[in-house]
CSV table of C-alpha atoms in Angstrom, one decimal:
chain,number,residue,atom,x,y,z
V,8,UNK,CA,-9.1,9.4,-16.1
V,9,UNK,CA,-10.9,9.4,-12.7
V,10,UNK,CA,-8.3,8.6,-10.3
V,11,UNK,CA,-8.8,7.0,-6.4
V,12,UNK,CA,-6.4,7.8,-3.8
V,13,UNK,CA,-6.1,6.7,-0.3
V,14,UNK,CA,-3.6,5.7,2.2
V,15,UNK,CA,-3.3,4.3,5.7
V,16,UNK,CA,-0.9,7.6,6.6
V,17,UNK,CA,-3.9,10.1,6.4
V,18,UNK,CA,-6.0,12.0,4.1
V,19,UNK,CA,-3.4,14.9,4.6
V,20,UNK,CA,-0.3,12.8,4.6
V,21,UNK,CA,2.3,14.9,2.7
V,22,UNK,CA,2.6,11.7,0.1
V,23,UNK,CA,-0.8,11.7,-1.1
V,24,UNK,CA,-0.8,15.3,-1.2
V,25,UNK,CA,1.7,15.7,-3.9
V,26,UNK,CA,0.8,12.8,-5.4
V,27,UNK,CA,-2.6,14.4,-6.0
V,28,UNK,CA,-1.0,17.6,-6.8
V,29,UNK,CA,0.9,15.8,-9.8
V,30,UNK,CA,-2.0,13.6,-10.9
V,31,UNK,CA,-4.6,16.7,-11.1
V,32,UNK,CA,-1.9,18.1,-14.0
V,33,UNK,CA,-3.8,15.5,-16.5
V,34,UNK,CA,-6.7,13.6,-14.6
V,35,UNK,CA,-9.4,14.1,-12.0
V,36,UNK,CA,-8.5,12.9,-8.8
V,37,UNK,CA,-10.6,12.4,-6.0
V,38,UNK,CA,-9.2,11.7,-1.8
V,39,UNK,CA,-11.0,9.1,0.4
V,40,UNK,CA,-8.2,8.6,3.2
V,41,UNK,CA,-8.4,7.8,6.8
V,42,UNK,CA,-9.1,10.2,9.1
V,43,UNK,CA,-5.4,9.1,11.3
V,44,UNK,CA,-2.6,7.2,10.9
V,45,UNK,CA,-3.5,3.5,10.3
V,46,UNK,CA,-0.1,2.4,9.2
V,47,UNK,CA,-0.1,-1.7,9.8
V,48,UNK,CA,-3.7,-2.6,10.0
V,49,UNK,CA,-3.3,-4.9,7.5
V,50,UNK,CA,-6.4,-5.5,5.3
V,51,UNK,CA,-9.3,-4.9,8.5
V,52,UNK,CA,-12.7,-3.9,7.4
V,53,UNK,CA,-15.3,-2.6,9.6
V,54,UNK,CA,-18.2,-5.3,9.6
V,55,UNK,CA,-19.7,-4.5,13.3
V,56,UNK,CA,-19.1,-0.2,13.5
V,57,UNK,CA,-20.8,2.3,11.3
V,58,UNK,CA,-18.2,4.5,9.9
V,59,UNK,CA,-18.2,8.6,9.8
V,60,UNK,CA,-17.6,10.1,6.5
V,61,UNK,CA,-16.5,13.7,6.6
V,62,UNK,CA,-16.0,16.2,3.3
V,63,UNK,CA,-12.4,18.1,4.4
V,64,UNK,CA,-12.8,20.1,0.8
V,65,UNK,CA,-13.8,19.4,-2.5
V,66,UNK,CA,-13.3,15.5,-3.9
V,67,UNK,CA,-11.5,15.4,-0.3
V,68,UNK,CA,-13.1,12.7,2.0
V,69,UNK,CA,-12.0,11.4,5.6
V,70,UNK,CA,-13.1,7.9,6.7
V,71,UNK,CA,-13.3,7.1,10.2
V,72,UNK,CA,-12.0,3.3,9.2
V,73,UNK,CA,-9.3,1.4,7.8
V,74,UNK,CA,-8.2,1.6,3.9
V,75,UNK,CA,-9.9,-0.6,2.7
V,76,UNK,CA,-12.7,0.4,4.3
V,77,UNK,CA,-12.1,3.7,2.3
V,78,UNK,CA,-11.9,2.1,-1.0
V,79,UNK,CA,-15.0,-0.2,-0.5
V,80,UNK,CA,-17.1,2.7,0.4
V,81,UNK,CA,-15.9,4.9,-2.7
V,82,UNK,CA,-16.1,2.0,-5.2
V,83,UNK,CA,-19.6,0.7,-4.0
V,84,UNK,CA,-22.0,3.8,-2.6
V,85,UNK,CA,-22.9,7.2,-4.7
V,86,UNK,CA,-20.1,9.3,-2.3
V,87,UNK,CA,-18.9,10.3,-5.6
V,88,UNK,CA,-20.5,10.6,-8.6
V,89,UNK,CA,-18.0,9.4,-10.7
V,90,UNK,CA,-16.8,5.6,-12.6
V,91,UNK,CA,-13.5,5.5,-11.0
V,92,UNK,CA,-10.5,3.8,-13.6
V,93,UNK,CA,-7.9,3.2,-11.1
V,94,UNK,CA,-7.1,3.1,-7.4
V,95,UNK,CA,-3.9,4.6,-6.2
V,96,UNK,CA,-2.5,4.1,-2.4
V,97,UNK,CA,0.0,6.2,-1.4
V,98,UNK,CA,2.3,7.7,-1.7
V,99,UNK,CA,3.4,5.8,1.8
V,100,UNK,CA,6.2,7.0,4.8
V,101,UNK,CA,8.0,3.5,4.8
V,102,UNK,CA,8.6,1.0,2.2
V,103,UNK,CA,6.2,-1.9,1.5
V,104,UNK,CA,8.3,-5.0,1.1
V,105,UNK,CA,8.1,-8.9,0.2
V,106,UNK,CA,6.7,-9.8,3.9
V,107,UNK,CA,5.4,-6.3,4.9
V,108,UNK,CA,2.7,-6.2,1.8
V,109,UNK,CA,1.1,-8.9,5.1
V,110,UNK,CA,0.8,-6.0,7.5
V,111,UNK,CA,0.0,-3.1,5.1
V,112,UNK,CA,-2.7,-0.9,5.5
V,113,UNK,CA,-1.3,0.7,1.8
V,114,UNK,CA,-0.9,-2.5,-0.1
V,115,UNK,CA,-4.1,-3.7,1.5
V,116,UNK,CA,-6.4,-1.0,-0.2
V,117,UNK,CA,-4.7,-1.8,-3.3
V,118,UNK,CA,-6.1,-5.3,-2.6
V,119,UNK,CA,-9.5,-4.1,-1.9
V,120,UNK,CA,-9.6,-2.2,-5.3
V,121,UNK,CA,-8.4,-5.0,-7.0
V,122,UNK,CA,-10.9,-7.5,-5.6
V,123,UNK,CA,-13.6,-5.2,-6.5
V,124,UNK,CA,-12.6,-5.5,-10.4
V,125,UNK,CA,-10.8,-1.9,-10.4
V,126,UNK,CA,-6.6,-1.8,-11.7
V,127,UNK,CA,-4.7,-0.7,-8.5
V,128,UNK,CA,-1.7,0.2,-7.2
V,129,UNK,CA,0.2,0.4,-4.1
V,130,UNK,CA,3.0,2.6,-3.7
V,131,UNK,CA,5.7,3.5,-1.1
V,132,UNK,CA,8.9,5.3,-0.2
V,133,UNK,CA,11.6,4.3,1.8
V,134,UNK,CA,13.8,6.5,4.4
V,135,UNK,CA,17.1,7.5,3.5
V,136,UNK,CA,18.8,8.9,6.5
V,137,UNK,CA,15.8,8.4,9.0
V,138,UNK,CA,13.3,10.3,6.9
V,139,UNK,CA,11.6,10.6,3.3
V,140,UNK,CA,13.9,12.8,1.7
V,141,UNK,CA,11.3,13.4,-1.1
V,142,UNK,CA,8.1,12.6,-2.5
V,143,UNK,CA,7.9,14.5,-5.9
V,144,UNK,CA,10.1,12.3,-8.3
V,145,UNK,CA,8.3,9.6,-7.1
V,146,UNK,CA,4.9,11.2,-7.9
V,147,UNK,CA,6.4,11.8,-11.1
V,148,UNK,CA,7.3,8.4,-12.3
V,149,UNK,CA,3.3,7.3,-11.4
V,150,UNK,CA,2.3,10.3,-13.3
V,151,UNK,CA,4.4,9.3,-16.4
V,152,UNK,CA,3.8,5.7,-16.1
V,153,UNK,CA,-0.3,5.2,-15.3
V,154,UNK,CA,-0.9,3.8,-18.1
V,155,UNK,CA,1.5,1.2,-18.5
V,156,UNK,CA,1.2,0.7,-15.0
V,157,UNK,CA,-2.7,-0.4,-15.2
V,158,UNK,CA,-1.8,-2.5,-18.0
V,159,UNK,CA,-0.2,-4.9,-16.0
V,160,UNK,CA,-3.1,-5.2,-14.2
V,161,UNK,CA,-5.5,-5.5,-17.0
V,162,UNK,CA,-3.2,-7.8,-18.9
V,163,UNK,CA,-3.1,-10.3,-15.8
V,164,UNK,CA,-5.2,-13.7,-15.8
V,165,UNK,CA,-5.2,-13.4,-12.2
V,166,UNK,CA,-6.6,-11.0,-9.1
V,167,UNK,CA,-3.7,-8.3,-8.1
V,168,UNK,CA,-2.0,-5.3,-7.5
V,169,UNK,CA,0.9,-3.4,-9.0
V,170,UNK,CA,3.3,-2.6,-5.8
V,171,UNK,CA,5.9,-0.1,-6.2
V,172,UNK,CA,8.4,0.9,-4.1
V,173,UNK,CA,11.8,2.9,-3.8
V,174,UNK,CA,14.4,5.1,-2.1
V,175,UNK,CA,13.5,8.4,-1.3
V,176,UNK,CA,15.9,9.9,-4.0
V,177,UNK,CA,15.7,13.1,-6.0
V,178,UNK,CA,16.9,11.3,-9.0
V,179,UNK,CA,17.0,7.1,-9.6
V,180,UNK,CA,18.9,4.9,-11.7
V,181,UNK,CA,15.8,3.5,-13.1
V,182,UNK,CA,13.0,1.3,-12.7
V,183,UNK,CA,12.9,-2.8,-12.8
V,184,UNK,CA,9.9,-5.1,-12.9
V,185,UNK,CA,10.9,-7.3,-9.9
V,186,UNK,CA,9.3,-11.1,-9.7
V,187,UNK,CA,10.9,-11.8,-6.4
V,188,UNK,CA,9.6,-10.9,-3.3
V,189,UNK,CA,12.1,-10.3,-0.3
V,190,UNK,CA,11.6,-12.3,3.3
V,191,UNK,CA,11.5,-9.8,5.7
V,192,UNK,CA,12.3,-10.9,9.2
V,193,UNK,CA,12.3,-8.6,12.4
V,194,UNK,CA,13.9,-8.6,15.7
V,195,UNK,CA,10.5,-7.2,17.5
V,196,UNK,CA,9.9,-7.2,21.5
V,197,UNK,CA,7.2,-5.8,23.9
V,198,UNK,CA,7.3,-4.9,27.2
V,199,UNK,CA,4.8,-6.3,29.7
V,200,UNK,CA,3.9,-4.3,32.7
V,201,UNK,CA,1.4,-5.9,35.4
V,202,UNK,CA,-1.5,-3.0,36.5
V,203,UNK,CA,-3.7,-4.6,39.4
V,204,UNK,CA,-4.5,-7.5,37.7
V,205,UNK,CA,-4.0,-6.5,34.0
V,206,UNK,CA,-1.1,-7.2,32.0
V,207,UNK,CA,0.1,-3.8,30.2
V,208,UNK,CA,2.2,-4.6,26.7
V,209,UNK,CA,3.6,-1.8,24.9
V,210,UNK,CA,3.6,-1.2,21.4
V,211,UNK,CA,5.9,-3.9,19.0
V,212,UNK,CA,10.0,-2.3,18.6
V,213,UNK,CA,12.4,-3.8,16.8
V,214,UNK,CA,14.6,-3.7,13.9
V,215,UNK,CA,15.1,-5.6,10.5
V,216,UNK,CA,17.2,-8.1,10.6
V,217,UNK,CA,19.4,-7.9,7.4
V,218,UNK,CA,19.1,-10.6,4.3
V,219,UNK,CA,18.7,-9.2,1.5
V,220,UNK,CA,18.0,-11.6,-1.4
V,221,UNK,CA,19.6,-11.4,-4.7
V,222,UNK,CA,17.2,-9.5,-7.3
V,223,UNK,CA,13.8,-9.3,-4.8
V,224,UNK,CA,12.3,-5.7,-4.5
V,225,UNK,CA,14.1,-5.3,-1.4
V,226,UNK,CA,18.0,-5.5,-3.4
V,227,UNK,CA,16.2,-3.7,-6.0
V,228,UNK,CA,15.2,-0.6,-4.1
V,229,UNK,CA,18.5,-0.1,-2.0
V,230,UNK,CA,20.7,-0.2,-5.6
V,231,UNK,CA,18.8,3.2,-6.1
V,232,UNK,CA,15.8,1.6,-8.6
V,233,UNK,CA,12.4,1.7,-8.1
V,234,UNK,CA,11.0,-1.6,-7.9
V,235,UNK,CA,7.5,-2.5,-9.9
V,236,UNK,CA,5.9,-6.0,-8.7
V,237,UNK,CA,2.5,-7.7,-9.2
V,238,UNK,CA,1.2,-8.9,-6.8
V,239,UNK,CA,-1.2,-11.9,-6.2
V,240,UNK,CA,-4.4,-11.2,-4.1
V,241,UNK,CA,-5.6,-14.1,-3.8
V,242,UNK,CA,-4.1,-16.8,-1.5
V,243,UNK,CA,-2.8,-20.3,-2.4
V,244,UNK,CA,-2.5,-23.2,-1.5
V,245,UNK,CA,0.3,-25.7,-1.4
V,246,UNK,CA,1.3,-29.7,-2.3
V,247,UNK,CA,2.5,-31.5,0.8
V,248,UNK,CA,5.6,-32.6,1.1
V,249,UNK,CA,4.2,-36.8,1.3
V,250,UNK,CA,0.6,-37.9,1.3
V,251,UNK,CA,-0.6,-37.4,4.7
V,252,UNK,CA,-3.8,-39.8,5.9
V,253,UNK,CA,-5.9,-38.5,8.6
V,254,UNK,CA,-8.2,-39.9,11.3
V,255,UNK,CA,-11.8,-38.7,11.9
């Protein structure tokens, strides 16, 4: 197969790095990644900015924009000469969660593919002591799995994304097709300084505030699984509560 990657860590991220590595064993795998870190842009797309392309080595690319930015360009110019079959994102620093898959640069290119007709998947790692402890076994299980993986694409009647994510671990218990998607809330705070006459706010800290519901990726992943979910791209609309009339 002719295999995407991209991220929003990087074109030289060590998680799509081995994750190339361990796709190249069987398939041809090609790199369009942002040039830096663009970890929570969400799904942005460069609509007023030209946007620098840069060959770091061969099927290597750097974009100077967001990911999906990166997967546009790949799946709709001549950059490379190839039908691509699937779009892989990752293999992410931090998990992508229930409520995170909003602010995801990762899960967001995933989107991008998926809206452009191509199977996708978004994957992610979360840190087990403060860090990602490893990303090969990981890069394994997508290497193992591709195909049944883009089948759940393919086999959906709707527009989305496989998202994947897990434990740093060396070795896991296994791996669940989750349905539930955790609520992630966040205890976040800025600090605002006044310069002359300009207000100064620092970047967004906080921490999760724990809830973990029973069975959602998020309970799946921290009992040592990897969690597999598909996820809608397209957003919906709901019934209200009572009929509402308005004025005009």
């Amino acid at each position: 197969m002719n295999i995407l990657l991209t991220n929003d860590d990087g074109y030289d991220s060590q998680g799509i790095v081995l994750l190339k590595n361990a796709l190249s064993m069987y398939h041809d795998v090609y790199i369009m990644a942002p040039s830096g870190n663009r970890s929570a842009i969400s799904h942005c797309i460069s609509m007023h900015s030209s946007l620098k392309i840069k060959k770091i080595a061969e099927r290597v690319y750097s974009c100077s924009g967001s990911p999906a930015d990166c997967v546009f360009t790949s799946l709709e110019t001549e950059i490379f000469p190839v039908k691509f079959d699937c779009v892989i994102s990752g293999i992410n620093h931090g998990p992508n969660l229930g409520t995170d898959i909003i602010y995801s640069g990762t899960c967001a290119a995933a989107r991008e593919a998926a809206f452009l007709g191509f199977p996708s998947i978004a994957v992610s790692l979360d840190f087990v002591y403060g860090k990602i402890q490893s990303f090969d076994p990981m890069a394994v299980f997508i290497r193992n799995n591709l195909e049944k993986l883009i089948s759940l694409c393919k086999n959906s009647s709707f527009s989305s994304f496989v998202n994947i994510n897990a434990l740093s671990l060396e070795v896991y218990k296994g791996a669940v097709f989750t349905e539930i998607l955790s609520k992630r809330k966040y205890s976040d705070s800025v600090t605002v300084t006044l310069d002359g006459e300009d207000f100064i706010v620092s970047e967004r800290d906080g921490y999760l505030i724990e809830k973990t519901e029973e069975m959602s990726d998020e309970s799946i992943v921290k009992n040592g699984l990897i969690s597999v979910s598909l996820v809608s791209c397209e957003p919906e609309s709901l019934k209200s509560v009572e009929p509402i009339v308005f004025s005009v």
